[in-house]
Amino acid sequence: MAEPGFTEEELVLKSQKGDRAAFEALMETTLARTWSLAWRLSGNLTDAEDLVQETYMKAWSNIGKFRGQSGFATWLYRIQLNLYHDTQRIKSRRREVSLDAKIGDDDAPAPQPADPGPDAPRQLETAEELSAVRKTLDSLDPVYRRVLVLRHLEELSYEAIGRLLDVPVGTVAAWLFRARDAFRKAYTQLYGEKV
Amino acid sequence: MTHEEARAAYSRQLDGALDKPGQELLNTHLAECGECREYCKTLDWSAGALGRLRAVPPVPEELLAKVKESVSAVPAARSRSFWSIPVLVLASAAFVVLVIRNAPPERPQPAPGQAPAPSVAPEQKPPPLKPAPAPAPAPVPSYNDIFSIEHALRTAPPPERQLVFRGAGKEDQLAAALSNAGLKDIALTDEIFATLKSRHKRLAKIEALKTAGKVSEGDEGLLNASAALPEEETRLMQAENSGRAALISLYAARLAGKTGGSAEELIPGVKKEFAAALQKAGR
């Protein structure tokens, strides 16, 4: 860590005064979490890296607006979710991607085992299944995708999701129900299997 | 319990967010409904399948360097002090409470046919020799009184209501509206008025969302989305909820000023009363 011995609040304060080294220290402590969410949201290396970079660029240019009402990591999380949401909205406006095209997409989300062992057939099946689940998730409305990732992958509570997305707990519950329903329907539609 | 309600309840149960009465209703429904039992299995499958995506590859080695390089291209953002904004917010909140505490008490209304009480005493009284007894505490308004501000505005005759919301003759017209609704001890701060006014502007759109079943009233005085909404409607719902949350906080602060309690502790009760007032008014 570039700035040992400082608390998060001190690093934020120094960053707000324009200290890049302090901000880099904050980056180092939060990168793993930011990467994890970026990967889970986007499911591929390129988009996840872009999302991480944009998140820190936006955080740096807006650090003066950070009020300290939540932890720095939570603030970052919110920036990341909003950036992801905006990007997805723009993408969906710019191009109409058919569901068939999505199935044939080669941007595989799940890392493949490098050296298949004796369980190769089962692992392959698992990788294919994971890819199918990922592509089904990617085909959903970004609102549903976000809430499913936050609940099932990040394992956040309704309250935490509500705070991050700025919606009441009741809305989180309703979105999750609709999202799960949309997920099962999309999977059946994409892969022709009744789940 | 309908099929739809049972399925939504099962979704909550998957997250451990279904209360005991809800669980009992759900179990009763599922015991009799094979279709819903099958459906719930598919929700189980969805939850399990999604959980398998949790694995995350390690952070790429070069990512930190890339991020540092990207950030170095962004100009440094100097700012106000870290604590300046919270301090300003607290100061504003304290100011609101002080204004509320110091609001002049309502004068008694004259009986019909009686001359109104003069606003200034007719003759100067000598200063009291003993300290004046502490004034009787102002009657504590009930939540319903406070929440009836909105009710009074909404139920006021249209010309009067329009005048109020255009800001013309605000106090007089509002006083008339409150009087028509038989309300007492209602004081309106500018902040509350501004929030009510912005809510009034979006009322028709919110009503349309509710009629279309896209949003519904939750039990904490906020709107819940029933499904994913387009961006514009999401923003509308968030603006409405933000206005409601502001009102709830302001009402709680006002009530705390009257009772000497803590606004934070009063908020849960205020939320419930707010939700009840909205449901009672059919909004």
PDB file of C-alpha atoms in Angstrom, chain B residues 25 31 34 40 43 53 61 65 75 90-91 99 103 141 144 147 159 178 188 201 261 271:
ATOM      1  CA  LEU B  25     -50.423 -18.736   4.103  1.00  0.00           C
ATOM      2  CA  ALA B  31     -50.450 -27.857  -0.027  1.00  0.00           C
ATOM      3  CA  GLY B  34     -49.676 -28.507  -7.612  1.00  0.00           C
ATOM      4  CA  CYS B  40     -41.602 -22.900  -7.067  1.00  0.00           C
ATOM      5  CA  LEU B  43     -37.495 -20.654  -8.821  1.00  0.00           C
ATOM      6  CA  LEU B  53     -21.763 -17.814 -11.178  1.00  0.00           C
ATOM      7  CA  GLU B  61      -2.056  -8.426 -12.856  1.00  0.00           C
ATOM      8  CA  ALA B  65      -1.381  -0.155 -13.373  1.00  0.00           C
ATOM      9  CA  PRO B  75      -7.568  16.319 -13.429  1.00  0.00           C
ATOM     10  CA  LEU B  90     -26.967  19.191  10.431  1.00  0.00           C
ATOM     11  CA  ALA B  91     -27.021  22.954  10.759  1.00  0.00           C
ATOM     12  CA  VAL B  99     -38.064  27.449  13.476  1.00  0.00           C
ATOM     13  CA  ALA B 103     -43.434  28.985  15.651  1.00  0.00           C
ATOM     14  CA  PRO B 141     -50.480  16.989  17.482  1.00  0.00           C
ATOM     15  CA  ASN B 144     -53.003  12.264  11.639  1.00  0.00           C
ATOM     16  CA  PHE B 147     -50.336  14.095   7.703  1.00  0.00           C
ATOM     17  CA  PRO B 159     -59.564  27.108  -7.208  1.00  0.00           C
ATOM     18  CA  LEU B 178     -56.961  23.495   6.671  1.00  0.00           C
ATOM     19  CA  LEU B 188     -46.242  24.573   7.282  1.00  0.00           C
ATOM     20  CA  LYS B 201     -46.830  18.374  -9.861  1.00  0.00           C
ATOM     21  CA  GLY B 261     -38.138  13.432  21.587  1.00  0.00           C
ATOM     22  CA  LYS B 271     -43.627   6.107   8.202  1.00  0.00           C
TER      23      LYS B 271
END
